[in-house]
Amino acid sequence: MKVMSTYLSIGDFSRATHLTVKMLRHYHRIGLLEPAAVDPFTGYRRYTTEQLPTAQVIRRFRALDMPLEEIGAVLAASDVPARNERIAAHRRRLEDELGRTQRTVASLRDLLAPPAPDVRAAGIELRRAPAALAAAITEVVDAADSAAWLQGALGELYAILAAQHVPAAGPAGGIFADDVFTEHRGQATIFVPCGPVRPLGRVTDLVVPPAELAVITHAGPPDDVDRAYASLATYVTRHALAVDGPIREYYLVGQRDTPDDGRWRTEIGWPVFQTGAGT
């Protein structure tokens, strides 16, 4: 009888932990927090007071948006360092999400105070990109996967160049078909200007064609690159310069150069028909 007196019904355990009965049943089903005993005839769940701290830990981690499977991994960790590393990994994810939220708020603040019309053209220049020999990877890519695909392609290109002892002759770039933007799926080419390279795997040699471009530099991560694109589109439309052709990007400073995404610099080139020198 003394053993039975330490049991709490699921209702009492719910009141003690502020976890709903529905949550407790779900945690039992997935093996995160199993009752100390289950009546084989009625199915009633019973818990012990020793399980209260575990329930409190689960509740706190859920308040911090930690996924249930990760909470289970924390609870099952074999030692304190392993447990702390999993918690630290979630903290880093929260910090990354906070950074993205802060950048989004900053963008919204800027949108509420739009710049004067003549400021939109600041930093835009007209430029002729000459033809260039390059190592390249070309594939059809979904827009949702484009950032990860781009980094993977860059890593593969630079690895091939290093293996073949071919130095890069300029910053890496990208050429994107209209479908990438209009359908969120289309052909993308990532290239690194260089001398002759021996094709291997996905890497081929390519002559990047010349192009007349209106160019703007985007500073920072790609989260709000749409604003740079909008400024560029406004400029070429007002000056009746736009022509058909793929968008180009040049990655002057990126993830390979620094983990500080605030220092990243990307040039965006919109195809135009130049009628004179300079802007």
Tab-separated table of C-alpha atoms in Angstrom:
chain	number	residue	atom	x	y	z
A	1	MET	CA	0.000	0.000	0.000
A	2	LYS	CA	2.880	2.379	0.677
A	3	VAL	CA	4.089	1.904	-2.882
A	4	MET	CA	0.651	2.693	-4.268
A	5	SER	CA	0.478	5.879	-2.192
A	6	THR	CA	3.374	7.352	-4.219
A	7	TYR	CA	1.370	7.118	-7.436
A	8	LEU	CA	-0.417	10.092	-8.980
A	9	SER	CA	-3.329	9.743	-11.355
A	10	ILE	CA	-2.862	11.299	-14.773
A	11	GLY	CA	-5.171	14.137	-13.711
A	12	ASP	CA	-3.171	14.892	-10.577
A	13	PHE	CA	0.108	14.601	-12.501
A	14	SER	CA	-1.304	17.028	-15.082
A	15	ARG	CA	-2.182	19.565	-12.391
A	16	ALA	CA	1.236	19.178	-10.759
A	17	THR	CA	3.203	19.635	-13.980
A	18	HIS	CA	0.919	21.975	-16.002
A	19	LEU	CA	1.080	19.450	-18.846
A	20	THR	CA	-2.329	18.650	-20.256
A	21	VAL	CA	-3.692	15.123	-20.142
A	22	LYS	CA	-3.588	15.116	-23.950
A	23	MET	CA	0.123	16.002	-23.859
A	24	LEU	CA	0.874	13.294	-21.301
A	25	ARG	CA	-0.894	10.689	-23.409
A	26	HIS	CA	1.064	11.806	-26.473
A	27	TYR	CA	4.384	11.739	-24.596
A	28	HIS	CA	3.514	8.200	-23.489
A	29	ARG	CA	2.772	7.111	-27.067
A	30	ILE	CA	6.121	8.396	-28.376
A	31	GLY	CA	8.083	7.088	-25.393
A	32	LEU	CA	9.177	10.493	-24.109
A	33	LEU	CA	7.523	10.231	-20.698
A	34	GLU	CA	6.054	6.851	-19.915
A	35	PRO	CA	3.805	6.325	-16.873
A	36	ALA	CA	5.199	4.353	-13.960
A	37	ALA	CA	2.253	1.988	-14.267
A	38	VAL	CA	-0.699	1.358	-16.567
A	39	ASP	CA	-3.725	-0.581	-15.340
A	40	PRO	CA	-4.044	-3.551	-17.734
A	41	PHE	CA	-7.847	-3.581	-17.428
A	42	THR	CA	-8.798	0.115	-17.454
A	43	GLY	CA	-5.760	1.596	-19.213
A	44	TYR	CA	-5.460	4.237	-16.489
A	45	ARG	CA	-2.003	5.768	-16.343
A	46	ARG	CA	-0.237	6.420	-13.057
A	47	TYR	CA	2.878	8.421	-12.374
A	48	THR	CA	5.242	8.783	-9.425
A	49	THR	CA	6.447	11.932	-7.723
A	50	GLU	CA	9.970	11.041	-8.895
A	51	GLN	CA	8.800	11.739	-12.451
A	52	LEU	CA	7.837	15.331	-11.682
A	53	PRO	CA	11.324	16.797	-12.376
A	54	THR	CA	11.474	15.052	-15.753
A	55	ALA	CA	8.066	16.440	-16.681
A	56	GLN	CA	9.184	19.935	-15.645
A	57	VAL	CA	12.296	19.644	-17.824
A	58	ILE	CA	10.174	18.597	-20.809
A	59	ARG	CA	7.805	21.517	-20.266
A	60	ARG	CA	10.644	24.030	-20.122
A	61	PHE	CA	12.315	22.700	-23.246
A	62	ARG	CA	9.008	22.785	-25.112
A	63	ALA	CA	8.631	26.437	-24.062
A	64	LEU	CA	11.985	26.972	-25.821
A	65	ASP	CA	10.630	25.305	-28.995
A	66	MET	CA	12.905	22.283	-28.726
A	67	PRO	CA	11.515	19.428	-30.872
A	68	LEU	CA	10.266	16.411	-28.953
A	69	GLU	CA	12.839	14.062	-30.500
A	70	GLU	CA	15.640	16.350	-29.329
A	71	ILE	CA	14.169	16.500	-25.835
A	72	GLY	CA	14.178	12.715	-25.835
A	73	ALA	CA	17.845	12.731	-26.881
A	74	VAL	CA	18.696	15.154	-24.065
A	75	LEU	CA	16.922	12.993	-21.491
A	76	ALA	CA	18.624	9.862	-22.830
A	77	ALA	CA	22.121	11.407	-22.957
A	78	SER	CA	24.642	9.160	-21.232
A	79	ASP	CA	26.607	11.924	-19.513
A	80	VAL	CA	26.427	15.612	-18.624
A	81	PRO	CA	28.775	16.861	-21.412
A	82	ALA	CA	26.731	15.055	-24.061
A	83	ARG	CA	23.519	16.449	-22.608
A	84	ASN	CA	24.919	19.984	-22.468
A	85	GLU	CA	26.141	19.818	-26.079
A	86	ARG	CA	22.637	18.977	-27.285
A	87	ILE	CA	21.213	21.854	-25.272
A	88	ALA	CA	23.910	24.196	-26.598
A	89	ALA	CA	23.111	23.139	-30.180
A	90	HIS	CA	19.480	24.140	-29.655
A	91	ARG	CA	20.584	27.432	-28.119
A	92	ARG	CA	22.649	28.165	-31.232
A	93	ARG	CA	19.621	27.478	-33.427
A	94	LEU	CA	17.542	29.875	-31.347
A	95	GLU	CA	20.251	32.523	-31.691
A	96	ASP	CA	20.298	32.031	-35.476
A	97	GLU	CA	16.510	32.349	-35.609
A	98	LEU	CA	16.696	35.487	-33.465
A	99	GLY	CA	19.224	36.960	-35.885
A	100	ARG	CA	16.932	36.238	-38.827
A	101	THR	CA	13.996	37.767	-36.975
A	102	GLN	CA	15.996	40.899	-36.187
A	103	ARG	CA	17.022	41.258	-39.841
A	104	THR	CA	13.389	40.824	-40.904
A	105	VAL	CA	12.271	43.501	-38.433
A	106	ALA	CA	14.984	45.829	-39.745
A	107	SER	CA	13.759	45.235	-43.305
A	108	LEU	CA	10.171	45.986	-42.272
A	109	ARG	CA	11.339	49.181	-40.572
A	110	ASP	CA	13.109	50.248	-43.769
A	111	LEU	CA	10.033	49.449	-45.860
A	112	LEU	CA	7.959	51.774	-43.679
A	113	ALA	CA	10.362	54.584	-44.576
A	114	PRO	CA	11.018	54.105	-48.336
A	115	PRO	CA	13.933	56.035	-49.803
A	116	ALA	CA	13.481	58.984	-52.110
A	117	PRO	CA	13.199	58.006	-55.805
A	118	ASP	CA	16.640	59.338	-56.747
A	119	VAL	CA	18.252	57.317	-53.960
A	120	ARG	CA	17.052	54.041	-55.499
A	121	ALA	CA	19.653	54.345	-58.264
A	122	ALA	CA	22.535	54.917	-55.844
A	123	GLY	CA	25.285	52.376	-56.326
A	124	ILE	CA	23.954	51.064	-59.651
A	125	GLU	CA	26.408	51.075	-62.536
A	126	LEU	CA	26.408	49.944	-66.133
A	127	ARG	CA	29.111	47.447	-66.942
A	128	ARG	CA	30.239	45.174	-69.744
A	129	ALA	CA	31.198	41.687	-68.550
A	130	PRO	CA	33.647	40.183	-71.062
A	131	ALA	CA	33.567	36.546	-72.115
A	132	ALA	CA	35.470	34.353	-69.672
A	133	LEU	CA	36.660	30.764	-69.554
A	134	ALA	CA	35.386	29.051	-66.400
A	135	ALA	CA	34.726	25.798	-64.583
A	136	ALA	CA	30.995	25.398	-64.093
A	137	ILE	CA	28.160	23.268	-62.763
A	138	THR	CA	24.747	23.530	-64.440
A	139	GLU	CA	21.574	21.897	-63.124
A	140	VAL	CA	17.831	22.451	-62.833
A	141	VAL	CA	17.270	23.622	-59.266
A	142	ASP	CA	14.264	24.288	-57.035
A	143	ALA	CA	14.352	27.784	-55.554
A	144	ALA	CA	13.831	26.366	-52.053
A	145	ASP	CA	17.058	24.374	-52.416
A	146	SER	CA	19.047	27.019	-54.265
A	147	ALA	CA	21.093	28.337	-51.324
A	148	ALA	CA	22.279	24.871	-50.260
A	149	TRP	CA	22.823	23.845	-53.895
A	150	LEU	CA	24.894	26.955	-54.549
A	151	GLN	CA	27.200	26.332	-51.586
A	152	GLY	CA	27.621	22.685	-52.570
A	153	ALA	CA	28.402	23.623	-56.160
A	154	LEU	CA	30.962	26.212	-55.068
A	155	GLY	CA	32.639	23.687	-52.775
A	156	GLU	CA	32.863	21.137	-55.591
A	157	LEU	CA	34.201	23.685	-58.090
A	158	TYR	CA	36.930	24.959	-55.804
A	159	ALA	CA	37.863	21.394	-54.835
A	160	ILE	CA	38.303	20.436	-58.512
A	161	LEU	CA	40.392	23.551	-59.182
A	162	ALA	CA	42.606	22.783	-56.193
A	163	ALA	CA	43.032	19.143	-57.241
A	164	GLN	CA	44.028	20.182	-60.761
A	165	HIS	CA	46.215	23.081	-59.533
A	166	VAL	CA	44.212	25.603	-61.528
A	167	PRO	CA	43.940	29.026	-59.829
A	168	ALA	CA	40.702	30.995	-59.882
A	169	ALA	CA	40.886	34.055	-62.124
A	170	GLY	CA	38.141	36.032	-60.424
A	171	PRO	CA	35.149	35.790	-58.097
A	172	ALA	CA	32.639	32.983	-58.556
A	173	GLY	CA	29.381	33.799	-60.276
A	174	GLY	CA	25.964	32.455	-61.125
A	175	ILE	CA	23.710	32.592	-64.182
A	176	PHE	CA	19.996	32.049	-63.532
A	177	ALA	CA	17.260	31.421	-66.073
A	178	ASP	CA	13.982	33.325	-65.712
A	179	ASP	CA	12.213	30.119	-64.586
A	180	VAL	CA	14.219	30.188	-61.358
A	181	PHE	CA	12.296	33.328	-60.411
A	182	THR	CA	8.996	32.939	-62.250
A	183	GLU	CA	8.412	29.230	-61.537
A	184	HIS	CA	10.756	28.742	-58.557
A	185	ARG	CA	12.431	25.986	-60.556
A	186	GLY	CA	14.826	26.424	-63.427
A	187	GLN	CA	18.327	26.114	-64.814
A	188	ALA	CA	21.135	27.556	-62.743
A	189	THR	CA	24.845	27.677	-63.524
A	190	ILE	CA	27.525	28.327	-60.931
A	191	PHE	CA	30.975	29.093	-62.325
A	192	VAL	CA	34.489	30.065	-61.289
A	193	PRO	CA	36.591	31.936	-63.872
A	194	CYS	CA	39.853	30.062	-64.428
A	195	GLY	CA	42.202	28.569	-66.995
A	196	PRO	CA	41.460	25.297	-68.802
A	197	VAL	CA	40.063	22.622	-66.491
A	198	ARG	CA	39.533	18.907	-67.058
A	199	PRO	CA	35.819	18.043	-66.707
A	200	LEU	CA	35.128	15.737	-63.791
A	201	GLY	CA	31.867	14.739	-62.097
A	202	ARG	CA	29.401	17.611	-62.365
A	203	VAL	CA	32.151	20.066	-63.282
A	204	THR	CA	32.486	21.079	-66.928
A	205	ASP	CA	34.419	23.770	-68.756
A	206	LEU	CA	32.378	26.749	-69.953
A	207	VAL	CA	32.868	29.988	-71.822
A	208	VAL	CA	30.748	32.497	-69.924
A	209	PRO	CA	29.309	34.748	-72.654
A	210	PRO	CA	29.824	38.510	-72.577
A	211	ALA	CA	26.966	40.637	-71.336
A	212	GLU	CA	25.955	44.227	-70.794
A	213	LEU	CA	24.705	44.542	-67.242
A	214	ALA	CA	23.247	47.015	-64.807
A	215	VAL	CA	24.925	46.052	-61.543
A	216	ILE	CA	24.046	46.635	-57.901
A	217	THR	CA	25.898	45.295	-54.855
A	218	HIS	CA	23.883	43.601	-52.120
A	219	ALA	CA	25.475	43.710	-48.673
A	220	GLY	CA	24.694	40.959	-46.165
A	221	PRO	CA	22.955	37.565	-46.275
A	222	PRO	CA	20.431	36.689	-48.999
A	223	ASP	CA	17.413	37.142	-46.701
A	224	ASP	CA	16.462	40.544	-48.134
A	225	VAL	CA	18.215	40.383	-51.511
A	226	ASP	CA	14.796	40.987	-53.092
A	227	ARG	CA	15.143	44.673	-52.214
A	228	ALA	CA	18.332	44.930	-54.275
A	229	TYR	CA	16.571	43.172	-57.137
A	230	ALA	CA	13.645	45.608	-56.840
A	231	SER	CA	15.946	48.631	-56.959
A	232	LEU	CA	17.706	47.211	-59.991
A	233	ALA	CA	14.429	46.470	-61.794
A	234	THR	CA	13.182	49.989	-61.052
A	235	TYR	CA	16.359	51.501	-62.473
A	236	VAL	CA	16.456	49.548	-65.740
A	237	THR	CA	12.711	50.048	-66.287
A	238	ARG	CA	12.867	53.815	-65.766
A	239	HIS	CA	15.763	54.077	-68.193
A	240	ALA	CA	14.240	51.638	-70.734
A	241	LEU	CA	17.400	49.558	-70.693
A	242	ALA	CA	16.076	46.057	-69.975
A	243	VAL	CA	16.606	43.268	-72.506
A	244	ASP	CA	15.937	39.548	-72.400
A	245	GLY	CA	18.652	37.457	-70.801
A	246	PRO	CA	19.527	35.596	-67.638
A	247	ILE	CA	20.279	37.312	-64.358
A	248	ARG	CA	23.862	37.108	-63.157
A	249	GLU	CA	25.312	37.181	-59.674
A	250	TYR	CA	28.937	37.526	-58.616
A	251	TYR	CA	29.927	36.415	-55.105
A	252	LEU	CA	32.604	38.876	-54.033
A	253	VAL	CA	32.553	37.888	-50.346
A	254	GLY	CA	30.613	34.886	-49.121
A	255	GLN	CA	30.442	31.916	-46.812
A	256	ARG	CA	33.810	30.607	-48.009
A	257	ASP	CA	35.452	33.879	-46.968
A	258	THR	CA	33.841	34.662	-43.617
A	259	PRO	CA	31.147	33.222	-41.310
A	260	ASP	CA	30.014	36.802	-40.617
A	261	ASP	CA	27.137	37.118	-43.088
A	262	GLY	CA	27.006	40.853	-42.425
A	263	ARG	CA	30.222	41.129	-44.458
A	264	TRP	CA	28.963	39.148	-47.462
A	265	ARG	CA	28.849	41.045	-50.754
A	266	THR	CA	26.982	39.907	-53.870
A	267	GLU	CA	26.862	41.767	-57.172
A	268	ILE	CA	23.596	41.353	-59.084
A	269	GLY	CA	23.653	41.965	-62.829
A	270	TRP	CA	20.517	42.685	-64.868
A	271	PRO	CA	20.926	42.363	-68.669
A	272	VAL	CA	20.579	45.736	-70.432
A	273	PHE	CA	21.202	47.443	-73.739
A	274	GLN	CA	23.756	50.184	-73.213
A	275	THR	CA	23.427	53.377	-75.226
A	276	GLY	CA	26.375	55.224	-73.737
A	277	ALA	CA	29.274	55.001	-71.328
A	278	GLY	CA	28.717	55.044	-67.578
A	279	THR	CA	25.470	55.702	-65.713
